[in-house]
Amino acid sequence: MEVSNESAIKKPKRLTSVVWNHFQRIRKADVCYAVCVHCDKKLSGSSNSGTTHLRNHLMRCLKRSNYDVSQLLAAKKKKKDTSLGIANVNANYDETQRKDEYIKPTIIKFDHEQRKDEIISLGSCRFDQEQSRLDLARMIILHGYPLTMVEHVGFKIFVKNLQPLFEFVPNSSIEVSCIEIYMKEKQKVYEMINRLHGRINLAVEMWSSPENAEYLCLIAHYIDEDWKLQQKILNFVTLDSSHTEDMLSEVIINCLMEWDVECKLFAMTFDDCFADDDIVLRIKDRISQSRPLLSNGQLFDVRSAAHVLNLIVQDAMETIREVTEKVRGSVRYVKSSQVIQGKFNDIAQQIGISSQKNLVLDLPTRWNSTYFMLETVIGYKSAFCFLQERDPAYTSALTDTEWEWASSITGYLKLFVEITNIFSGDKCPTANIYFPEICDVHIQLIEWCKNPDDFLSSMASKMKAKFDRYWSKCSLALAVAAILDPRFKMKLVEYYYSQIYGSTALDRIKEVSDGIKELFNAYSICSTLVDQGSTLPGSSLPSTSSDSRDRLKGFDKFLHESSQGQSAISDLDKYLEEPVFPRNCDFNILNWWKVHTPRYPILSMMARDILGTPMSTIAPDLAFGVGGRVLDSYRSSLNPDTRQALICTRDWLQVESEDHNPSSALALYVETN
């Protein structure tokens, strides 16, 4: 507002605030005004009013042109011990302003003809369009946002108010940026993996989509130089309808060659416990052409422990499907009305049932919920039997035999729930934790097969037959990993094998002992070859004689090689002969081997590779699921190259922290029902 016929008052020397560069102080009668030179708005200009309200006006003045914002904040920063951002300055209001006044975003004028790739200086601030575009792409990758979010109106308004200089790009350009980031990060991962001194293990996971498409996910597991268990997604390949099982092995081999890891591979873990053995054989044959597999590949083929337990449980659930349906019907009937629920509660109280658990229906796609339903219902068995006598409308009653079956199955499921929780609950599940749990399952299956009830023994026999196929492939790998746990060593194998095999236990124990010795000898040879390769061609071992024709140079080489072999053998013997390490809940096996590497140099090399083998490949949120991994609809609709880039790069960019669970790296992409 323009003030006419008034003379401007010369600014006193004490008015030194930078805000007066943007206001003209005018006196009218006995009142002083501060008039904005940009929009002519009149504000209080009295010396008693301070300058906070003037500064706040400048921060939201729509007609203000570009100027150095940092000057306005300088005075404010002096009053605070901590540095405040521009947005925080607006939080302080003058007492003369309304507390609920809306603060409009600052609008900064800029030249639309300016080049997009030019770095624009705004006082002490600098804006880089290219860097902002890459940051946006990284954000989309890291958090799994859809690429189309850059075209959402709400997103554009938010960004424009936050930074008017940002030039929006279509989602196709953001997709290109994501691919660009993927290629850069892939090179970093490639160099890191090929620098590893140890070997890597590869987990092979199969995914599907709501549209029945199939995908192959390859995840490298390894223990790094600091003895930390790590994993990296290497590939997420889209399989078309032409990919038969014969071609699947070719796809895997091509991925290995792409990363140059075929010679660094120790073991492969398949989530399909009963995948075609020919696939594995073809991969082993191709890899062995360039480098012989350790122990003739006995430890190369590993199947996921959690998956085999899941399959066994599903077989059991299918066997007692009719009993489970009756249990569900019983729960539904009791919970169908408050009257029936009250009657049931009265019956339970009268017959002295003290259970505090409420009846719950299960989710058929989550078998652990079926276990909890059965467990709760069995606690109210007497009440249900009494209800059957009193209420003719209750038609889902179980017979005495069916109650016995339900009780036995609940005991079976309890063991599987506990073990699956152990497998999926550990953030860094090293291979040593699986052997005792799997052995417990083995022992229980043997006992269940002896059940006098033909129905239960027949069911247990089917479960054990499926388990035996897994055990025949993985028992040696499980046992070797347990031996490398200093709390167990060979003693744990002897303890469990005596229960599992009885009179033939000694022969089985010897097979394990021979297996770990054979593997250790292979590592000893590799270590010797590495030592020899580290010397320059033509160089020899140090000589103790100054004579140029030292006749004992050959002896020096022989002594070196033989002492190396003796040292390697004593390395394993020394470890096995020493007392086991006391068991405690805070034990960290990787820290133990890190500390004891100088004492067991070759054995530690072997431990690094074996303990990093993924004995299970199931994520915690999928551990009790009946179905497999299903990619969500959005990502299944993407271009195959873009899909792989987004999924792999997100895994690589995830921040390493104690709270980060590697096993849930792909949880974001699972289709939710």
XYZ file of C-alpha atoms in Angstrom:
673
model
C 0.000 0.000 0.000
C 1.423 3.330 -1.005
C 1.500 6.076 1.662
C 1.062 9.532 0.087
C 2.205 12.944 1.266
C 4.517 11.436 3.823
C 8.228 11.992 4.104
C 10.582 9.098 4.554
C 12.383 9.109 7.881
C 16.075 8.633 7.710
C 17.016 5.281 9.253
C 18.721 5.699 12.595
C 22.146 4.220 12.906
C 20.904 1.672 15.418
C 18.667 0.062 12.799
C 21.380 -2.247 11.475
C 19.333 -5.398 10.761
C 19.575 -6.619 7.161
C 15.786 -6.765 6.923
C 15.711 -2.944 6.636
C 17.290 -3.369 3.207
C 13.815 -4.516 2.123
C 11.631 -2.046 4.054
C 11.143 1.705 4.038
C 10.438 3.192 7.454
C 7.696 5.849 7.384
C 6.159 7.850 10.184
C 2.518 8.919 10.072
C 1.503 11.089 13.000
C 2.832 9.218 16.043
C 2.854 5.830 14.374
C 5.787 4.288 12.513
C 5.257 1.897 9.617
C 7.612 -0.429 7.745
C 6.595 -0.622 4.078
C 7.828 -3.638 2.045
C 9.674 -2.415 -1.042
C 8.509 -5.525 -2.950
C 4.757 -5.649 -2.294
C 4.055 -2.266 -0.518
C 2.521 -4.013 2.459
C 2.537 -1.899 5.639
C 3.716 -3.511 8.874
C 4.542 -2.090 12.270
C 7.810 -0.139 12.151
C 8.038 0.852 15.781
C 11.350 0.227 17.475
C 9.448 -1.649 20.172
C 8.068 -4.124 17.651
C 11.416 -5.684 16.745
C 12.146 -7.194 13.334
C 10.879 -10.788 13.664
C 7.566 -10.005 11.971
C 9.419 -8.214 9.145
C 11.686 -11.203 8.607
C 8.695 -13.579 8.573
C 6.975 -11.411 5.979
C 10.007 -11.505 3.714
C 10.159 -15.297 3.904
C 6.652 -15.547 2.409
C 6.471 -12.390 0.285
C 5.184 -13.482 -3.120
C 6.683 -10.521 -4.979
C 10.113 -10.700 -3.473
C 12.861 -11.261 -6.043
C 15.916 -13.457 -5.547
C 18.287 -12.371 -2.827
C 20.661 -13.919 -0.346
C 18.437 -15.806 2.089
C 21.360 -16.507 4.369
C 21.529 -12.814 5.327
C 18.014 -12.983 6.747
C 18.943 -15.978 8.843
C 22.221 -14.631 10.187
C 20.663 -12.710 13.054
C 18.457 -15.658 13.941
C 21.383 -18.066 14.044
C 23.235 -15.900 16.515
C 20.437 -16.378 19.048
C 20.503 -20.187 18.769
C 23.229 -22.642 19.697
C 22.165 -24.989 16.935
C 21.906 -24.238 13.266
C 18.354 -23.773 11.999
C 17.167 -24.469 8.485
C 15.125 -21.963 6.513
C 11.909 -23.836 7.246
C 12.493 -23.616 11.001
C 12.861 -19.840 10.991
C 9.169 -19.483 10.298
C 8.321 -21.223 13.565
C 8.940 -18.068 15.632
C 6.168 -15.543 15.445
C 5.902 -12.057 16.726
C 3.330 -11.662 19.500
C 1.378 -9.295 17.244
C 0.780 -12.087 14.660
C -1.916 -14.735 14.819
C -0.508 -18.058 16.061
C -2.542 -20.041 13.597
C -1.492 -17.991 10.615
C -0.667 -20.121 7.599
C 2.867 -19.664 6.295
C 2.926 -19.793 2.524
C 5.891 -21.446 0.819
C 8.615 -19.213 -0.521
C 8.386 -18.678 -4.254
C 11.674 -17.865 -5.963
C 11.742 -16.465 -9.448
C 14.126 -18.006 -11.920
C 14.871 -17.887 -15.577
C 13.009 -20.641 -17.450
C 15.479 -20.336 -20.301
C 18.310 -21.420 -18.038
C 20.009 -24.692 -19.010
C 18.742 -27.709 -17.048
C 22.182 -29.076 -16.433
C 23.545 -25.794 -15.102
C 24.321 -25.525 -11.393
C 22.379 -22.519 -10.098
C 23.735 -20.526 -7.147
C 21.229 -19.131 -4.653
C 23.324 -17.213 -2.166
C 25.110 -19.812 -0.104
C 22.881 -22.601 -1.539
C 23.635 -24.545 -4.701
C 21.159 -26.553 -6.754
C 22.285 -29.307 -9.108
C 19.564 -30.604 -11.422
C 21.533 -33.678 -12.467
C 22.372 -34.701 -8.900
C 18.768 -34.149 -7.818
C 17.559 -36.376 -10.636
C 19.897 -39.175 -9.549
C 18.901 -38.699 -5.911
C 15.259 -39.075 -6.932
C 16.076 -42.280 -8.816
C 17.962 -43.641 -5.802
C 15.021 -42.844 -3.554
C 12.659 -44.723 -5.868
C 15.003 -47.710 -5.954
C 15.733 -47.816 -2.235
C 12.130 -47.554 -1.060
C 10.465 -49.462 -3.854
C 8.354 -46.536 -5.050
C 6.698 -46.854 -8.469
C 8.445 -45.081 -11.319
C 5.189 -43.293 -12.139
C 5.328 -41.338 -8.890
C 7.278 -38.610 -10.718
C 4.103 -37.850 -12.660
C 1.805 -37.715 -9.628
C 0.310 -34.252 -9.073
C 0.858 -34.352 -5.316
C 4.527 -35.192 -5.769
C 5.010 -32.367 -8.262
C 3.378 -29.809 -5.955
C 5.495 -30.947 -3.022
C 8.772 -30.780 -4.954
C 7.962 -27.469 -6.640
C 7.223 -25.806 -3.314
C 10.361 -27.321 -1.855
C 12.646 -26.478 -4.785
C 11.114 -24.454 -7.641
C 14.263 -24.872 -9.730
C 13.783 -28.643 -10.109
C 12.826 -29.569 -13.663
C 10.521 -32.596 -13.790
C 11.293 -35.467 -16.114
C 8.984 -38.249 -17.359
C 9.089 -41.663 -15.729
C 10.899 -43.021 -18.794
C 13.844 -40.731 -17.993
C 13.802 -41.808 -14.354
C 13.846 -45.408 -15.566
C 17.005 -44.615 -17.555
C 18.525 -43.051 -14.429
C 17.727 -46.195 -12.444
C 19.473 -48.343 -15.059
C 22.438 -45.974 -14.928
C 22.686 -46.356 -11.148
C 22.311 -50.129 -11.514
C 25.274 -50.359 -13.894
C 27.518 -48.284 -11.616
C 26.575 -50.259 -8.509
C 26.915 -53.548 -10.363
C 30.524 -52.712 -11.194
C 31.210 -52.025 -7.512
C 29.681 -55.341 -6.456
C 31.573 -57.164 -9.223
C 34.918 -55.763 -8.052
C 34.122 -56.472 -4.407
C 33.173 -60.107 -5.026
C 36.234 -60.777 -7.152
C 38.492 -59.301 -4.438
C 37.237 -61.779 -1.859
C 39.853 -64.222 -0.626
C 37.230 -66.800 0.298
C 34.635 -68.534 -1.819
C 30.979 -67.662 -2.257
C 27.825 -69.727 -1.928
C 24.877 -69.248 -4.224
C 21.214 -69.500 -3.219
C 18.815 -70.275 -6.074
C 15.245 -69.111 -5.469
C 12.212 -69.455 -7.716
C 9.553 -66.746 -7.843
C 6.235 -66.414 -9.618
C 3.759 -63.636 -10.366
C -0.042 -63.291 -10.241
C 0.088 -63.710 -14.020
C 1.933 -67.055 -13.600
C 5.240 -65.715 -14.886
C 8.367 -67.304 -13.380
C 11.576 -65.703 -12.168
C 14.977 -66.936 -11.035
C 16.713 -65.114 -8.198
C 20.415 -65.762 -7.497
C 21.829 -64.550 -4.181
C 25.514 -64.722 -3.259
C 26.266 -65.552 0.388
C 29.759 -65.102 1.769
C 31.750 -64.175 4.863
C 33.809 -61.054 4.285
C 37.330 -60.216 5.413
C 35.987 -58.912 8.722
C 34.170 -62.199 9.347
C 30.711 -60.755 8.791
C 28.073 -62.812 6.981
C 26.954 -60.944 3.866
C 24.648 -61.508 0.942
C 24.109 -59.793 -2.393
C 21.410 -60.377 -4.987
C 23.243 -61.000 -8.246
C 20.427 -61.642 -10.690
C 16.647 -61.568 -10.909
C 16.003 -63.228 -14.244
C 12.649 -63.428 -15.979
C 12.005 -66.916 -17.325
C 9.822 -67.119 -20.404
C 7.706 -70.100 -21.376
C 10.538 -71.524 -23.479
C 12.728 -72.052 -20.405
C 12.544 -75.782 -19.729
C 14.395 -77.452 -16.871
C 17.217 -78.239 -19.295
C 17.602 -74.556 -20.081
C 17.392 -73.538 -16.428
C 20.893 -74.856 -15.798
C 22.134 -72.797 -18.759
C 20.547 -69.657 -17.340
C 22.292 -70.218 -14.005
C 25.645 -70.941 -15.661
C 25.383 -67.806 -17.797
C 24.752 -65.733 -14.670
C 27.792 -67.259 -12.980
C 29.964 -66.466 -15.981
C 28.579 -62.940 -16.142
C 29.898 -62.341 -12.623
C 33.058 -64.474 -13.089
C 32.297 -66.481 -9.957
C 32.136 -70.008 -11.373
C 35.672 -70.632 -10.064
C 34.904 -69.109 -6.652
C 31.775 -71.165 -6.011
C 31.727 -73.448 -2.972
C 28.093 -74.608 -2.822
C 24.667 -73.953 -4.311
C 21.473 -74.032 -2.261
C 18.165 -74.727 -3.992
C 14.887 -73.709 -2.402
C 13.150 -76.547 -4.250
C 14.215 -79.463 -2.090
C 13.370 -81.955 -4.779
C 14.574 -80.102 -7.846
C 15.690 -82.184 -10.786
C 19.119 -83.609 -9.977
C 20.086 -83.337 -13.643
C 20.055 -79.534 -13.326
C 22.623 -79.703 -10.550
C 24.724 -82.267 -12.393
C 24.932 -80.090 -15.498
C 26.043 -77.112 -13.418
C 28.639 -79.208 -11.571
C 30.017 -80.584 -14.822
C 30.365 -77.128 -16.349
C 32.071 -75.674 -13.259
C 34.430 -78.630 -12.818
C 35.781 -78.067 -16.338
C 37.563 -74.921 -15.156
C 38.251 -75.873 -11.553
C 37.779 -79.209 -9.726
C 35.096 -79.145 -7.052
C 36.239 -79.671 -3.483
C 35.624 -83.166 -2.086
C 34.345 -84.257 -5.487
C 31.394 -81.943 -5.093
C 29.887 -83.787 -2.110
C 29.092 -80.494 -0.411
C 28.129 -78.612 -3.566
C 24.441 -79.551 -3.754
C 22.494 -78.186 -0.754
C 18.724 -78.027 -0.308
C 16.859 -75.539 1.872
C 16.119 -76.949 5.341
C 13.159 -74.648 6.027
C 11.557 -75.610 2.729
C 11.754 -79.342 3.406
C 10.152 -78.826 6.825
C 7.453 -76.762 5.153
C 6.747 -79.504 2.612
C 6.626 -82.176 5.304
C 4.153 -80.148 7.341
C 1.939 -79.552 4.308
C 1.819 -83.313 3.709
C 0.730 -83.834 7.300
C -1.882 -81.081 7.061
C -3.320 -82.643 3.917
C -3.526 -86.032 5.646
C -5.626 -84.659 8.520
C -7.574 -82.196 6.370
C -10.950 -83.627 7.396
C -10.085 -83.426 11.088
C -8.887 -79.853 10.674
C -12.137 -78.922 8.894
C -14.125 -80.278 11.833
C -12.011 -78.244 14.235
C -12.616 -75.106 12.177
C -16.333 -75.850 12.129
C -16.330 -76.257 15.916
C -14.622 -72.926 16.443
C -16.933 -71.178 13.973
C -19.991 -72.573 15.743
C -18.897 -71.431 19.196
C -18.015 -67.969 17.890
C -21.148 -67.646 15.723
C -23.101 -65.804 18.440
C -22.621 -64.337 21.889
C -25.243 -66.716 23.289
C -23.381 -69.832 22.148
C -20.044 -68.315 23.216
C -21.503 -67.642 26.674
C -22.904 -71.173 26.930
C -19.529 -72.620 25.946
C -17.714 -70.482 28.521
C -20.118 -71.613 31.234
C -19.503 -75.272 30.326
C -15.722 -74.752 30.432
C -15.995 -73.109 33.843
C -18.259 -75.840 35.239
C -15.929 -78.684 34.272
C -12.874 -76.834 35.577
C -11.025 -75.851 32.416
C -8.478 -73.223 33.422
C -7.198 -72.294 29.965
C -6.984 -68.543 29.417
C -6.616 -68.831 25.648
C -9.423 -67.695 23.386
C -10.628 -69.843 20.522
C -9.269 -68.542 17.221
C -9.777 -69.497 13.597
C -6.674 -70.232 11.594
C -5.511 -68.749 8.324
C -5.283 -71.804 6.033
C -2.349 -70.299 4.111
C -0.287 -70.052 7.341
C 0.236 -73.465 8.897
C 1.550 -72.098 12.184
C -1.857 -70.456 12.708
C -3.444 -73.897 12.219
C -1.170 -75.192 14.958
C -2.267 -72.439 17.343
C -5.929 -73.176 16.551
C -5.474 -76.899 17.218
C -3.502 -76.301 20.391
C -6.217 -74.025 21.793
C -9.083 -76.316 20.802
C -7.427 -79.364 22.407
C -7.279 -77.442 25.667
C -11.093 -77.214 25.502
C -11.649 -80.839 24.440
C -13.856 -81.683 27.426
C -15.983 -78.590 26.879
C -16.575 -79.501 23.236
C -17.539 -83.052 24.201
C -19.973 -81.679 26.785
C -21.376 -79.210 24.239
C -22.040 -82.104 21.865
C -24.292 -83.716 24.473
C -26.206 -80.523 25.311
C -26.540 -78.830 21.927
C -27.994 -80.849 19.024
C -27.223 -77.960 16.648
C -23.494 -78.573 17.123
C -22.673 -80.881 14.171
C -18.900 -80.518 13.846
C -18.027 -82.695 16.819
C -14.917 -84.878 16.619
C -14.881 -88.571 17.483
C -12.573 -89.890 20.199
C -10.184 -91.182 17.545
C -10.139 -87.841 15.756
C -9.342 -86.107 19.031
C -6.367 -88.451 19.436
C -5.202 -87.662 15.919
C -5.575 -83.928 16.469
C -3.606 -84.152 19.705
C -0.759 -86.108 18.090
C -0.580 -83.822 15.059
C -0.463 -80.796 17.346
C 2.595 -82.294 19.041
C 4.211 -82.830 15.649
C 3.458 -79.288 14.540
C 4.830 -77.838 17.771
C 8.293 -79.208 16.974
C 8.201 -77.826 13.428
C 7.004 -74.401 14.596
C 9.818 -74.162 17.147
C 12.511 -75.195 14.671
C 11.203 -72.968 11.890
C 11.230 -70.029 14.305
C 14.904 -70.751 14.999
C 15.750 -70.884 11.293
C 13.855 -67.699 10.410
C 14.512 -65.737 13.600
C 18.296 -65.527 13.347
C 19.435 -62.393 11.477
C 22.725 -64.028 10.491
C 22.026 -67.781 10.303
C 25.407 -69.444 9.900
C 25.413 -73.068 8.768
C 26.337 -74.504 12.191
C 22.895 -73.884 13.750
C 21.025 -76.374 11.531
C 22.533 -79.751 12.400
C 21.089 -80.217 15.925
C 17.638 -79.019 14.856
C 17.480 -81.293 11.821
C 18.738 -84.220 13.899
C 15.908 -83.651 16.393
C 13.425 -83.863 13.528
C 15.082 -87.064 12.330
C 14.856 -88.685 15.765
C 11.222 -87.666 16.225
C 10.220 -88.995 12.802
C 11.745 -92.365 13.722
C 9.655 -92.406 16.908
C 6.465 -91.268 15.158
C 6.789 -94.108 12.665
C 6.536 -96.540 15.611
C 3.103 -95.208 16.645
C 0.678 -98.123 17.152
C -2.052 -96.157 15.398
C -1.864 -97.178 11.741
C -3.174 -93.816 10.538
C -0.505 -91.845 12.418
C 2.351 -94.258 11.642
C 1.440 -94.246 7.948
C 1.443 -90.446 7.913
C 4.794 -90.361 9.746
C 6.287 -92.813 7.232
C 5.341 -90.509 4.346
C 6.880 -87.560 6.168
C 10.060 -89.509 6.880
C 10.404 -90.660 3.263
C 10.453 -87.052 2.118
C 12.850 -86.128 4.922
C 15.215 -88.997 4.050
C 15.686 -87.634 0.510
C 16.798 -84.334 2.009
C 18.988 -86.012 4.631
C 20.817 -88.122 2.035
C 21.906 -84.963 0.205
C 22.634 -82.595 3.072
C 23.637 -84.617 6.142
C 27.371 -84.349 5.445
C 27.233 -80.590 4.882
C 25.175 -80.143 8.059
C 27.580 -82.301 10.081
C 30.751 -80.601 8.806
C 29.309 -77.175 9.684
C 28.511 -78.418 13.197
C 32.035 -79.810 13.629
C 33.431 -76.362 12.869
C 31.477 -75.002 15.824
C 34.050 -75.135 18.680
C 31.234 -75.832 21.148
C 30.373 -79.121 19.393
C 33.154 -80.504 17.175
C 32.838 -84.267 16.585
C 31.084 -84.797 19.908
C 27.741 -83.516 18.612
C 27.905 -85.840 15.611
C 28.665 -88.783 17.886
C 25.797 -87.817 20.223
C 23.110 -87.595 17.536
C 24.308 -90.392 15.249
C 24.214 -92.883 18.100
C 20.490 -92.089 18.496
C 19.716 -92.025 14.788
C 21.724 -95.022 13.535
C 22.081 -97.230 16.607
C 24.418 -100.156 15.912
C 25.696 -98.675 12.639
C 26.519 -95.317 14.195
C 30.293 -95.850 14.195
C 30.376 -96.411 10.441
C 28.337 -93.262 9.859
C 30.542 -91.232 12.188
C 33.619 -92.447 10.315
C 32.073 -91.285 7.027
C 31.724 -87.786 8.450
C 35.248 -87.864 9.900
C 36.704 -88.983 6.582
C 34.681 -86.351 4.759
C 35.979 -83.414 6.788
C 39.559 -84.719 6.562
C 39.299 -85.046 2.798
C 37.951 -81.511 2.565
C 40.696 -80.208 4.825
C 43.363 -81.903 2.716
C 41.929 -80.195 -0.371
C 42.209 -76.821 1.360
C 45.762 -77.653 2.417
C 46.718 -78.337 -1.209
C 45.054 -75.111 -2.327
C 46.947 -73.215 0.337
C 50.242 -74.690 -0.819
C 49.503 -73.791 -4.440
C 48.673 -70.242 -3.417
C 51.946 -69.981 -1.514
C 53.886 -71.273 -4.510
C 52.052 -68.960 -6.875
C 52.939 -65.980 -4.760
C 56.638 -66.315 -5.619
C 58.110 -65.017 -8.810
C 58.878 -67.513 -11.590
C 62.296 -69.012 -11.142
C 62.662 -67.876 -7.572
C 63.727 -70.335 -4.916
C 63.492 -70.640 -1.172
C 66.113 -68.793 0.897
C 69.467 -70.542 1.069
C 71.561 -70.975 4.214
C 74.776 -71.179 2.199
C 76.587 -68.447 0.326
C 77.866 -70.984 -2.161
C 76.393 -70.339 -5.600
C 76.142 -74.100 -6.147
C 74.070 -75.046 -3.110
C 73.528 -78.777 -3.350
C 70.733 -78.685 -0.731
C 68.361 -76.302 -2.476
C 66.176 -79.264 -3.347
C 66.209 -80.322 0.299
C 65.068 -76.840 1.337
C 62.089 -77.070 -1.005
C 61.299 -80.596 0.214
C 61.517 -79.492 3.841
C 59.242 -76.521 3.158
C 56.590 -78.607 1.432
C 56.666 -81.469 3.940
C 56.544 -79.129 6.948
C 53.620 -77.303 5.343
C 51.775 -80.589 4.984
C 52.522 -81.600 8.580
C 51.389 -78.202 9.771
C 48.150 -78.503 7.806
C 47.358 -81.951 9.212
C 48.127 -80.905 12.764
C 45.920 -77.865 12.233
C 42.761 -80.001 12.054
C 43.958 -82.555 14.612
C 44.832 -79.827 17.073
C 41.366 -78.300 16.755
C 39.538 -81.595 17.218
C 41.680 -82.781 20.119
C 41.295 -79.624 22.186
C 38.343 -79.421 24.614
C 35.084 -77.999 23.305
C 34.344 -74.362 23.992
C 31.782 -73.792 26.780
C 28.245 -73.221 25.484
C 26.678 -69.858 26.241
C 23.940 -67.739 24.710
C 26.270 -64.890 23.737
C 28.602 -67.019 21.640
C 29.369 -65.641 18.182
C 30.999 -68.268 16.011
C 32.277 -65.787 13.421
C 34.010 -63.717 16.087
C 35.560 -66.901 17.473
C 37.041 -67.848 14.103
C 38.174 -64.295 13.488
C 40.179 -64.382 16.725
C 41.520 -67.895 16.145
C 42.500 -67.492 12.479
C 46.239 -67.192 13.330
C 46.005 -70.416 15.317
C 44.158 -72.364 12.617
C 45.123 -70.640 9.344
C 43.950 -73.337 6.917
C 41.012 -74.576 8.957
C 39.753 -70.991 9.228
C 39.751 -70.742 5.426
C 37.557 -73.809 5.306
C 35.317 -72.539 8.099
C 34.744 -69.243 6.293
C 33.366 -71.021 3.226
C 31.318 -73.671 5.032
C 29.744 -71.437 7.681
C 28.654 -69.044 4.935
C 26.652 -71.750 3.171
C 22.922 -70.884 3.258
C 21.352 -74.053 4.642
C 17.968 -72.378 4.384
C 16.720 -69.769 1.920
C 13.354 -68.765 3.335
C 12.490 -65.253 4.537
C 10.907 -64.836 8.008
C 7.598 -63.580 6.633
C 7.351 -66.603 4.311
C 8.542 -69.281 6.741
C 5.039 -70.602 7.532
C 3.413 -69.850 4.187
C 1.772 -72.570 2.131
C 2.452 -70.864 -1.211
C 5.743 -69.785 -2.736
C 7.249 -66.373 -3.388
C 4.956 -64.228 -5.516
C 6.164 -60.966 -7.030
C 3.737 -58.085 -6.606
C 1.636 -56.975 -9.570
C 3.443 -53.671 -10.127
C 6.936 -55.125 -10.492
C 5.735 -58.082 -12.509
C 4.443 -55.558 -15.082
C 7.858 -53.922 -15.565
C 10.317 -54.492 -18.354
C 12.546 -57.508 -17.420
C 15.749 -55.443 -17.482
C 14.187 -52.689 -15.397
C 12.771 -55.211 -12.935
C 16.184 -56.805 -12.407
C 17.846 -53.395 -12.072
C 15.389 -52.159 -9.440
C 15.435 -55.332 -7.345
C 19.203 -55.865 -7.424
C 20.135 -52.216 -6.890
C 17.775 -51.845 -3.938
C 19.569 -54.724 -2.257
C 22.975 -53.160 -2.968
C 21.967 -49.686 -1.749
C 20.412 -50.800 1.506
C 22.148 -49.219 4.451
C 24.210 -51.609 6.524
C 22.970 -51.442 10.101
C 22.275 -53.686 13.053
C 18.561 -53.430 12.358
C 18.938 -54.478 8.729
C 17.888 -58.076 8.216
C 19.532 -59.506 5.068
C 17.019 -62.291 4.846
C 14.219 -59.789 4.219
C 15.882 -58.082 1.299
C 13.098 -59.141 -1.047
C 10.207 -58.773 1.392
C 9.108 -55.529 -0.277
C 8.286 -57.339 -3.490
C 6.052 -60.091 -2.103
C 2.435 -59.985 -3.224
C 0.139 -59.545 -0.228
C -3.263 -61.205 -0.090
